Every structure is written in structure tokens, then in C-alpha cells.
Tab-separated table of C-alpha atoms and ligand atoms in Angstrom:
chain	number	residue	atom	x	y	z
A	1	UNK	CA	-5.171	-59.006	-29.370
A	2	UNK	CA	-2.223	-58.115	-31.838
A	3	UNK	CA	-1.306	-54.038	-31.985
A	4	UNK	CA	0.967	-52.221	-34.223
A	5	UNK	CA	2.998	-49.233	-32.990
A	6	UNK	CA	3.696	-46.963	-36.185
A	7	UNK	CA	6.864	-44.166	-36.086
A	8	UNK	CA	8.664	-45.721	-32.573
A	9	UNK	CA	11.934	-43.595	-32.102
A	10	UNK	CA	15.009	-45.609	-30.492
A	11	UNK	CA	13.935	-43.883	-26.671
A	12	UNK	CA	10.286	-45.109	-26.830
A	13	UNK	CA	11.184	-48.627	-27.656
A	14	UNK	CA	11.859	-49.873	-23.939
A	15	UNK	CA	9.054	-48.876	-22.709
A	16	UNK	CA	6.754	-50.308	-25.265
A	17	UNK	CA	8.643	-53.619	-25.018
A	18	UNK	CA	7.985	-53.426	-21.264
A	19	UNK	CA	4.553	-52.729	-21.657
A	20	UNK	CA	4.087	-55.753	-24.277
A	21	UNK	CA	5.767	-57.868	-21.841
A	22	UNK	CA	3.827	-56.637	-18.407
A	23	UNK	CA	0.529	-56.744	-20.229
A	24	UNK	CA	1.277	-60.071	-22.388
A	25	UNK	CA	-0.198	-58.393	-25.734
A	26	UNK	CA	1.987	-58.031	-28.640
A	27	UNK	CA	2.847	-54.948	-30.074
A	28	UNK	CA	4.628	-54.857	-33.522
A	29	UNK	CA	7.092	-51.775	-33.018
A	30	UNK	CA	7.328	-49.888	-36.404
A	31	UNK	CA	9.635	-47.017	-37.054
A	32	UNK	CA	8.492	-45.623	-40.282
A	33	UNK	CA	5.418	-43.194	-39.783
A	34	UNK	CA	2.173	-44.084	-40.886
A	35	UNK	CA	1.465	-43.567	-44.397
A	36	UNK	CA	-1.333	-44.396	-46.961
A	37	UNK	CA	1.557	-46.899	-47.942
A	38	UNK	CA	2.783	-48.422	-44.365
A	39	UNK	CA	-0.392	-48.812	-42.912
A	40	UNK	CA	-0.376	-51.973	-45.144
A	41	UNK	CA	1.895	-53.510	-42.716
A	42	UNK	CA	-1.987	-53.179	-40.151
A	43	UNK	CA	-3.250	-55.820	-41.847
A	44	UNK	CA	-3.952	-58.341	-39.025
A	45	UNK	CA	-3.902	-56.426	-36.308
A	46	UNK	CA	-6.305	-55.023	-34.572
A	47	UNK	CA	-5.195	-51.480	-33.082
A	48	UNK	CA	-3.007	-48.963	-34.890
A	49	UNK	CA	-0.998	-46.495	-32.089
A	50	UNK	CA	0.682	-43.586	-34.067
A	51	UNK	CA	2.705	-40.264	-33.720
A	52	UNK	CA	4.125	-38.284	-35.878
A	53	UNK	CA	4.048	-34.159	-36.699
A	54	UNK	CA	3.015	-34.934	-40.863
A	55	UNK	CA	-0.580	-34.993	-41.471
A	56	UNK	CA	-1.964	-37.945	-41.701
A	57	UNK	CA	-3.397	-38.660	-44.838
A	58	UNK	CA	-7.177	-39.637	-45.421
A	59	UNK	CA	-6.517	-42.520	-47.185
A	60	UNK	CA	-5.027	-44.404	-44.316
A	61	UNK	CA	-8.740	-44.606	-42.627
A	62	UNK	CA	-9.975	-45.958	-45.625
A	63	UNK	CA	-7.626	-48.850	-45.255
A	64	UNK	CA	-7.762	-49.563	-42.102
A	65	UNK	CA	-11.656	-49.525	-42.568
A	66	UNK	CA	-11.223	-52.383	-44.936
A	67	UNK	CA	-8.742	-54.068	-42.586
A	68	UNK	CA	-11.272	-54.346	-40.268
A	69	UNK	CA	-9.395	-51.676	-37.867
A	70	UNK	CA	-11.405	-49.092	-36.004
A	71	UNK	CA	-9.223	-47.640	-33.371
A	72	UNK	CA	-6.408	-45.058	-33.818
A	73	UNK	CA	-4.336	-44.580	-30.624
A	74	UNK	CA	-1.940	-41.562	-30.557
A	75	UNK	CA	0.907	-41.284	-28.686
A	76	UNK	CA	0.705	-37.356	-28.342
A	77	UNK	CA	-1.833	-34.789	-27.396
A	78	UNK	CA	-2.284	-32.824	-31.170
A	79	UNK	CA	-5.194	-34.034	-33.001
A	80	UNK	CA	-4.302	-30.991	-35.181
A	81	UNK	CA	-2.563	-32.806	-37.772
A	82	UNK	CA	-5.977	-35.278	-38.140
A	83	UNK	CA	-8.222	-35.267	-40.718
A	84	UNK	CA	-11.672	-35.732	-38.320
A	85	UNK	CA	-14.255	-36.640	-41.302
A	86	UNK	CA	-12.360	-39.223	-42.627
A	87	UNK	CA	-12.271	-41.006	-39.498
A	88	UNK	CA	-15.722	-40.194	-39.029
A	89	UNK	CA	-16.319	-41.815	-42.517
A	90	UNK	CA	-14.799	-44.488	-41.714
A	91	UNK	CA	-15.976	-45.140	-38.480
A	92	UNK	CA	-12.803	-44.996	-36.860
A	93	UNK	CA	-12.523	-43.872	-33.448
A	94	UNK	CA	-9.432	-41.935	-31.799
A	95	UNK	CA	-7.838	-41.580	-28.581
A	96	UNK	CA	-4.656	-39.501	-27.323
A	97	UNK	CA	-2.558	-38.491	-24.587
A	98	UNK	CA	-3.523	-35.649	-23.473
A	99	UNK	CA	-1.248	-35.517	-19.493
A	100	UNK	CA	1.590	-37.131	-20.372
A	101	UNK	CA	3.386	-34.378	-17.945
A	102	UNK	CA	2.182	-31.337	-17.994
A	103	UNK	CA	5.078	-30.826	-15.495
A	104	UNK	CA	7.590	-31.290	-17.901
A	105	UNK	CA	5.946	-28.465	-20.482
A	106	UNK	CA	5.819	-25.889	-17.902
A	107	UNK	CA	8.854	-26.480	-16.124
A	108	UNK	CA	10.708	-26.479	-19.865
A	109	UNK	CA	8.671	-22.778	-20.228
A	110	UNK	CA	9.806	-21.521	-17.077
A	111	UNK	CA	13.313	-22.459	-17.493
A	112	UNK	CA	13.346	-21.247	-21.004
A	113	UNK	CA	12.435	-17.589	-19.683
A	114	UNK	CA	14.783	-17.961	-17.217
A	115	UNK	CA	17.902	-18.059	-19.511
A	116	UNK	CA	16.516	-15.213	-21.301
A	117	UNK	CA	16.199	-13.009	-18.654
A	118	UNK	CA	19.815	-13.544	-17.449
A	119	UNK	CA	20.917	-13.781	-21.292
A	120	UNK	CA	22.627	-17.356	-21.193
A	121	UNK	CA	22.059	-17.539	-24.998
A	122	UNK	CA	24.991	-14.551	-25.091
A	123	UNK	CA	26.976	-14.942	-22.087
A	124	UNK	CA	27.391	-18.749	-23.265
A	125	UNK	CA	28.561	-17.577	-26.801
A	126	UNK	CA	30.948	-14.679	-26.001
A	127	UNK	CA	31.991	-17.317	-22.867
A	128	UNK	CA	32.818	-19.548	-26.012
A	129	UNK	CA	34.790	-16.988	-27.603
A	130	UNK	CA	36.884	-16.409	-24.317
A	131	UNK	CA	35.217	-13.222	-23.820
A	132	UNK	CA	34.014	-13.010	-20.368
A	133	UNK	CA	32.615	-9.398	-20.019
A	134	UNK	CA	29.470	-8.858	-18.342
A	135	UNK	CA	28.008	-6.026	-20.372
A	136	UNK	CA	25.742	-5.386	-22.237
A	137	UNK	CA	23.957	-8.465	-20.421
A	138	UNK	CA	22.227	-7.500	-17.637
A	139	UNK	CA	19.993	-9.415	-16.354
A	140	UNK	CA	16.306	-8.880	-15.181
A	141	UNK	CA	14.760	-10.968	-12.448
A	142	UNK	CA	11.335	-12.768	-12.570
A	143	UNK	CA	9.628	-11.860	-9.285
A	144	UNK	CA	9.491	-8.483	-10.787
A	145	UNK	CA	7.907	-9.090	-14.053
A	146	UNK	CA	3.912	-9.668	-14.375
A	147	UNK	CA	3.373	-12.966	-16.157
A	148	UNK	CA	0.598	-13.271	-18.525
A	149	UNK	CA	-0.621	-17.230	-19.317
A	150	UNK	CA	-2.630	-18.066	-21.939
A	151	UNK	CA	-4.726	-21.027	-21.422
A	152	UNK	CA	-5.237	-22.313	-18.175
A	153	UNK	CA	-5.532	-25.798	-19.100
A	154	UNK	CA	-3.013	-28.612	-16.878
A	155	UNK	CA	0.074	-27.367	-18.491
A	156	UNK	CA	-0.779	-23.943	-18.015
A	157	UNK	CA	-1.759	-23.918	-14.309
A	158	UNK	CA	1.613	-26.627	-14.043
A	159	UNK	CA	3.485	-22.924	-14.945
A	160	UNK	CA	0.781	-20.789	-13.265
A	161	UNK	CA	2.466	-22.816	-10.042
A	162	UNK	CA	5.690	-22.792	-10.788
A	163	UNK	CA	5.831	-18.852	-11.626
A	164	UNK	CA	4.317	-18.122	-8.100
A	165	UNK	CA	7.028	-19.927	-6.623
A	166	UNK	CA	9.157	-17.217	-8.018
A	167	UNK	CA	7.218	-14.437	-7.083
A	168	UNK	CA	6.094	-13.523	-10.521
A	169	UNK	CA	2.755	-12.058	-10.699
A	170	UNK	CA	0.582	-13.495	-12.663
A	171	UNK	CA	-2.506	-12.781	-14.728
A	172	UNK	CA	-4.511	-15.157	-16.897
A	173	UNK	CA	-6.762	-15.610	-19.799
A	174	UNK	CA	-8.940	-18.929	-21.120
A	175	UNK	CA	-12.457	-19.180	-22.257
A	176	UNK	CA	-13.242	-21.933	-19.737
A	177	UNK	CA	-12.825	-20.594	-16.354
A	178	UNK	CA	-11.073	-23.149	-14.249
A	179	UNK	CA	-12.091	-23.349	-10.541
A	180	UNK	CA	-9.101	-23.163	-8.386
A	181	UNK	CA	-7.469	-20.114	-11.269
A	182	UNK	CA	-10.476	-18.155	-10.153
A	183	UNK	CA	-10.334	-18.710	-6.840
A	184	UNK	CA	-7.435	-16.990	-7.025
A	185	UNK	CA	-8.613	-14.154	-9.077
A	186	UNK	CA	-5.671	-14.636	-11.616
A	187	UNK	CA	-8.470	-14.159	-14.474
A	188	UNK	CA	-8.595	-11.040	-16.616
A	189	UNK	CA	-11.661	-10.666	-18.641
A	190	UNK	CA	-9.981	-11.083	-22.036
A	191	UNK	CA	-6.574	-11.921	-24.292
A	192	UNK	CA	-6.483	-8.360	-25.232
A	193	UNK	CA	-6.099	-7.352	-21.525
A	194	UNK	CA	-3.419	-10.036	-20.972
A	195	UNK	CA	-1.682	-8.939	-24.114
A	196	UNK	CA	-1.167	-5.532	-22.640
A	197	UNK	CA	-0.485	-5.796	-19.074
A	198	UNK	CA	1.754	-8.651	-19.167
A	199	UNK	CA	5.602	-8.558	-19.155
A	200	UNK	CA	5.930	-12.181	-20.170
A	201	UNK	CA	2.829	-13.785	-22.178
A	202	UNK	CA	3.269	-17.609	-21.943
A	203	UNK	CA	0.835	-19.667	-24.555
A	204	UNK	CA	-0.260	-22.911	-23.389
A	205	UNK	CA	-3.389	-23.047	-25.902
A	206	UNK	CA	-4.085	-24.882	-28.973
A	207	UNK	CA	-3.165	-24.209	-32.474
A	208	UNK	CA	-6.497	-21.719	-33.489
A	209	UNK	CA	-5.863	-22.877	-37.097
A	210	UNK	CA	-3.647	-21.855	-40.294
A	211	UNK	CA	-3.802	-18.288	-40.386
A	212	UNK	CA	-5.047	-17.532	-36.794
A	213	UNK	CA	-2.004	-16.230	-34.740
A	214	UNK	CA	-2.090	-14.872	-31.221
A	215	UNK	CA	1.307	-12.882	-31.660
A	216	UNK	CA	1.435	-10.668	-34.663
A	217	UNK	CA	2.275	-7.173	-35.730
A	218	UNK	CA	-1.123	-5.623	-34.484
A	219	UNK	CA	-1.450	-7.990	-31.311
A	220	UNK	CA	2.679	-6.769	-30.668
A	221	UNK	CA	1.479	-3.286	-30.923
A	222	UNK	CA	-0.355	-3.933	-28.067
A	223	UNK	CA	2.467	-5.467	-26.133
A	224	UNK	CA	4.334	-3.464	-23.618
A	225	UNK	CA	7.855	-2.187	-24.549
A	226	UNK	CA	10.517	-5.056	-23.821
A	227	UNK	CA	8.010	-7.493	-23.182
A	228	UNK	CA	8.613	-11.279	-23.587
A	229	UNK	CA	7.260	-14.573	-25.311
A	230	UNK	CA	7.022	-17.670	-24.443
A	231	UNK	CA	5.690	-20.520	-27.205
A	232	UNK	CA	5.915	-23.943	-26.551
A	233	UNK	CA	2.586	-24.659	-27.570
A	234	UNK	CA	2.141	-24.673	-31.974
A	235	UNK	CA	4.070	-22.541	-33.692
A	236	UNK	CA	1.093	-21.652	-36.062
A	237	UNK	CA	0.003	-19.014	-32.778
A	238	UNK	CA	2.680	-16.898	-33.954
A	239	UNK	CA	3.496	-14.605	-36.910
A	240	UNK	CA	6.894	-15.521	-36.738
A	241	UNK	CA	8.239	-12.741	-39.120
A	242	UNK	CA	6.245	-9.921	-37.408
A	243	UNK	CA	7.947	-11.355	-34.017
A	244	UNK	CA	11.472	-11.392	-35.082
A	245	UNK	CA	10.731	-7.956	-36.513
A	246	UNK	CA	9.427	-6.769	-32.943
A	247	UNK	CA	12.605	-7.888	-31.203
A	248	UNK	CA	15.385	-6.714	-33.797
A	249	UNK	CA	13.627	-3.559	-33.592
A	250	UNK	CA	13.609	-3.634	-30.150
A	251	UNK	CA	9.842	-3.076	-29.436
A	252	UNK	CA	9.992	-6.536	-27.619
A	253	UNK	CA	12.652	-7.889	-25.419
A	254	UNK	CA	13.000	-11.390	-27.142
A	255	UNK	CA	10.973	-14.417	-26.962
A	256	UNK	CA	11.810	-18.419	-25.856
A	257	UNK	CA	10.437	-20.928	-29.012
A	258	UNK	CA	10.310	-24.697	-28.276
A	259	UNK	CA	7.908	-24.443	-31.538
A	260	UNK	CA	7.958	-22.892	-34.820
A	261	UNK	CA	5.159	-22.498	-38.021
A	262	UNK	CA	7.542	-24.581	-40.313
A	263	UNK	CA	9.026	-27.123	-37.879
A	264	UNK	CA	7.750	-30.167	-39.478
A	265	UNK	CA	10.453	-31.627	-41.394
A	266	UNK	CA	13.026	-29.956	-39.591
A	267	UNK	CA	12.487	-30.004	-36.159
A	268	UNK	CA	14.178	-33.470	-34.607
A	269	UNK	CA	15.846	-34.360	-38.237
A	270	UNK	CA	19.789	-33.884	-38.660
A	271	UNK	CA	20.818	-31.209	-41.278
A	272	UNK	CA	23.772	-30.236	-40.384
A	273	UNK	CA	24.736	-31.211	-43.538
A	274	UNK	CA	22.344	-29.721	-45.683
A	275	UNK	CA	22.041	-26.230	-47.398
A	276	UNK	CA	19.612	-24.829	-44.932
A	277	UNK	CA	17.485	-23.382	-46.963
A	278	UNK	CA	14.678	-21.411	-44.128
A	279	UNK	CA	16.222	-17.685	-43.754
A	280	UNK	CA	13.595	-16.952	-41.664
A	281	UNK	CA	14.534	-19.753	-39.120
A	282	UNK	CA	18.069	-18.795	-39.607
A	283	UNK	CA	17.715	-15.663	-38.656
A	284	UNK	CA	16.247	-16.723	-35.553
A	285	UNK	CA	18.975	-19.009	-34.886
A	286	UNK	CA	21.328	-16.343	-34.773
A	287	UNK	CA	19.471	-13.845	-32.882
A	288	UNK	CA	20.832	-13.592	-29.248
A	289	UNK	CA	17.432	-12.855	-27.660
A	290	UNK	CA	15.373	-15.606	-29.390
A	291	UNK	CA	16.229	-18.828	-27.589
A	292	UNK	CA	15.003	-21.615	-30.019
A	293	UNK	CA	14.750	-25.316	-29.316
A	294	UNK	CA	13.471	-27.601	-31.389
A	295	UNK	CA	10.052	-29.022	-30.059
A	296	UNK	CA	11.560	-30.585	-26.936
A	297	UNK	CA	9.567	-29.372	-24.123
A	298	UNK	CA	7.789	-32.504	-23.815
A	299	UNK	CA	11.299	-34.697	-24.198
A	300	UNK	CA	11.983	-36.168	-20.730
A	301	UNK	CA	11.633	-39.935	-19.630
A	302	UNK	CA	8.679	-39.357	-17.472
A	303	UNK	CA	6.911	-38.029	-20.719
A	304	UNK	CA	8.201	-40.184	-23.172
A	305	UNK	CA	7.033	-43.176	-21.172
A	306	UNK	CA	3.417	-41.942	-20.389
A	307	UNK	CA	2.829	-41.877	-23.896
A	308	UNK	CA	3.957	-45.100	-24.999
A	309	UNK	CA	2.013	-46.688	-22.428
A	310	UNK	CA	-1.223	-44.601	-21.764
A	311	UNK	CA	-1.654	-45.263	-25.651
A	312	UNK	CA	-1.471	-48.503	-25.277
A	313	UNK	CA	-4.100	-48.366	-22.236
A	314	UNK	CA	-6.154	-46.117	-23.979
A	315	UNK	CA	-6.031	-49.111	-27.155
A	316	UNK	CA	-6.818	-51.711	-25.216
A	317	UNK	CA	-10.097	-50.125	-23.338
A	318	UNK	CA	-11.423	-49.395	-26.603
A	319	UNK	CA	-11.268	-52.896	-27.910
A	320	UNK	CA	-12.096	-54.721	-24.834
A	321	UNK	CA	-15.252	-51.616	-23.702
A	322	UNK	CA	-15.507	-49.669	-26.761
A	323	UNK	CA	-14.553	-46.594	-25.420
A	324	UNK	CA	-11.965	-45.311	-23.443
A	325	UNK	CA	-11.185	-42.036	-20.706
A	326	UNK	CA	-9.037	-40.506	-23.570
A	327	UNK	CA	-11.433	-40.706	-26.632
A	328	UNK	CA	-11.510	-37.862	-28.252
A	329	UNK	CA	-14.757	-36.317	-29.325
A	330	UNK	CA	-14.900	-36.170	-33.288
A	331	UNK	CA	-18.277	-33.811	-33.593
A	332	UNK	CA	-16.144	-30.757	-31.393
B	1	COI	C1	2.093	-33.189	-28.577
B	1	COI	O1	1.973	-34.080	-27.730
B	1	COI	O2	1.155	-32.921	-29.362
B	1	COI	C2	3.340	-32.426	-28.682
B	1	COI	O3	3.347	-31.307	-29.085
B	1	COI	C3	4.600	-33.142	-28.354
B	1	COI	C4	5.083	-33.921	-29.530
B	1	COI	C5	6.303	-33.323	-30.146
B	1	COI	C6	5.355	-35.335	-29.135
């Protein structure tokens, strides 16, 4: 068996060389993405394993249908950025990561919120400045707040756990009712609900799809005064404008973004030489109460080294059984 490993940064490398070692397979290590022009380089192997935040373009399956190669192994959890038919047309099946550390999501969400609500992004600039006054930064303490989350999926009970530890209170929302979250009767019967009773609202859902945002001027509205947001989900569940709006204005308090709509491109890329040419994301930047980080939530060596191997797992149960515990369902 002979895999390819397409858009490898420098900290995954180890731990795919490791795994090629351990497991005696080898696995070409690739650092350009996968394109409808580098997926040449496939020819000859038998698995592709991918990430990367660009779409993937549909004429990549066809090639790797006439290569012969029928598995697609990602090294993330987003299938978002997949175009499903073609793979279905070209009867390629898929498989991602989808608990590579829920831990390290939740616990980047929680501490996140927790520098907003004592101000660090501030205090750390006027400290900069030599200006070492406390006011106007006053701080506001988490077991007094009611904590909304949004999606009660692994990463969001990971938080759901984490919060209580505080003292937080927290309410929840999902359309699939998990057990133990009920049990608890954390559950309120809808996002609307959630929306208005919570002090922080924490996403931990899915993108819903261009166009369908979870936080936007009518859904704010709704929000209670000085209320806070926490995204480190897609950045397509929020109306970024309408949010920035909302906390210049002061209707909201401020919001924590490990994501944003237009991240890809950007996010992880070096342009501190560059005309930067995104007001919007400038202006964001420079507010004091939005604390923006560029898609790093999952970025820590536990996480980083799940997904490098579990893809390769996942890879090799599909050749060897034809399916594996992380194939994703193309007909949902
Ligand atoms: C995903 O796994 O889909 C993520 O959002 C993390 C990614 C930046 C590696």
C-alpha cells in the first residue's frame, strides 16, 4: 500500500513520518494542497489524505477516478468545503476526523471568554504603552453570567463541562437531544430561547450554509444588552458586519472569533507585508472588545497529531475492509 499526504505543514510532518515508520506503509508527504493540477502527483498510489480550507475542486475526483483511487482521507472535521456529488460520481468514498480533541476547542472557547471578560485585549495594549491604569476595564466574572451553547455535540459538551467548573450557568440548544445534556435539564426548547436568555452564546455547530447566519442584526436584537459571543466554529454563522455594528454601538459587550466569513486566504498566511486590503477585518482587529485569532482553536500537539494519524487509520481500514468508523455518509 503506497499513500500520498497532500498540504503537510512543517508541525504535522513528525508525526506522519512516525506513523509511516510504526505502521511500515509509505506515505509520500506533500506540501502543496490538492489541486485539479497536484493531484497528478496520486498517480500510483492508492489513498489520497488531504486538508486544506480552499474548496476542493470537482475535477480532482475525476482524476483520481481514472487513477484508479477511491478513497479521500481528510485530516480535519469540515466536509464543508467538499463537493459531495462529484465524489459520489466518481465513486469516491470519504472519511474525516471528526475528535481530534474536542478538549482543545472548548478549552480555547473558554479561555477566549475569559480574557474578554477581564479585558486582557486592553489592559495588554495600554500595559504596552506604559499605561497601567485600571479603568475603564473592569472586569466581570463568569460564575455570574448564564452561558448559552449551541450545539451539544463533543466539543460542545467538552465546554458545557468546563463552564460548570466555573460556576457558569448554563443553558443549551441542538436538534439532537444528547442523553447525559438532558439528564441534566440544560436543554431549552429552541435557539431563539437561548439567544435571549443567555449572557454568553457559545456556537459549537456547523456551518448552516452561505447565507445562513446564527448571529445577525435581527437574531442581535434578540440578544440581551452587553451580551457576549463566542465563534470558533465557521465564520459563515455570523453576519460579521451586523456584529461589529452591535458591539461599537454598544448593544453587545464584544465577542471572542477564532473564525471569520473571509478567513480563507488569510487566516494562517503571513501579510504583514501586504496592503491589507479587508476593512472589515481591520476594523475588527482594532476593536478592543473583539478578541480575534486566526483559526487556532484546534492548534495544539495533541490535535495536530490525532489528525495526521487517525487519517491515516481511517485510509487504511477503507482499503484493507472497505469502510471505515469515520466514513462519512455522502446521501446526508
Ligand atoms: C476542522 O477540523 O474542520 C477545523 O476547523 C480545524 C482546521 C483549521 C484544521
Amino acid at each position: 500500500m503506497k499513500l500520498i499526504d497532500f498540504g503537510v505543514r512543517e508541525d504535522e510532518k513528525k508525526y506522519i513520518q512516525e506513523w509511516s515508520k510504526t505502521n511500515n506503509i509509505e506515505v509520500k508527504i506533500v506540501t502543496d494542497l490538492l489541486t485539479p493540477e497536484t493531484v497528478k502527483m496520486a498517480q500510483g498510489y492508492d489513498g489520497i489524505v488531504a486538508y486544506q480550507q480552499l474548496p476542493y475542486d470537482e475535477k480532482i475526483f475525476d482524476t483520481m477516478n481514472d487513477f484508479g483511487i477511491h478513497v479521500l482521507s481528510l485530516r480535519n472535521v469540515g466536509v464543508d468545503n467538499i463537493p459531495f456529488e462529484a465524489l459520489k460520481r466518481n465513486n469516491i468514498r470519504l472519511t474525516n476526523v471528526p475528535s481530534y480533541s474536542p478538549e482543545a476547542i472548548a478549552e480555547y472557547s473558554v479561555a477566549g471568554l475569559m480574557a474578554l471578560l477581564r479585558n486582557f485585549k486592553h489592559m495588554i495594549r495600554k500595559v504596552d504603552q506604559h499605561d497601567f491604569r485600571w479603568a475603564p476595564d473592569i472586569g466581570r466574572e463568569l460564575n455570574q453570567l448564564t452561558v448559552g451553547v449551541a450545539g451539544t455535540g463533543r466539543i460542545g459538551r467538552a465546554a458545557i463541562k468546563i463552564y460548570q467548573g466555573f460556576g457558569a450557568k448554563i443553558i443549551a440548544y441542538d436538534k439532537f437531544h444528547n442523553p447525559e445534556i438532558e439528564k441534566q435539564g440544560l436543554y431549552v426548547d429552541d435557539l431563539d430561547t437561548l439567544l435571549k436568555e443567555s449572557d454568553v452564546v457559545t456556537l459549537h455547530i456547523p456551518s448552516l450554509g452561505k447565507g445562513h447566519t446564527v448571529i445577525n442584526k435581527d437574531t442581535i436584537a434578540e440578544m440581551k444588552d452587553d451580551a457576549i459571543v463566542v465563534n470558533s466554529a465557521r465564520g459563515d454563522l455570523i453576519n460579521t458586519t451586523d456584529l461589529y455594528d452591535a458591539i461599537a454601538n454598544g448593544k453587545l459587550y464584544g465577542a471572542v472569533l477564532d473564525v471569520y466569513e473571509n478567513e480563507v486566504g488569510v487566516f494562517n498566511t503571513d501579510l504583514s507585508d501586504e496592503e491589507f486590503t479587508d476593512k472589515l477585518l481591520e476594523r475588527v482587529i482594532k476593536s478592543n472588545r473583539i478578541i480575534l485569532t486566526p483559526h487556532i482553536a484546534f492548534y495544539t500537539t495533541k490535535a495536530v497529531k490525532n489528525m495526521a494519524t487517525v487519517s491515516l487509520n481511517s485510509m487504511v481500514s477503507e482499503l484493507k475492509d472497505g469502510s471505515s468508523e469515520n466514513e462519512i455518509n455522502l446521501d446526508k
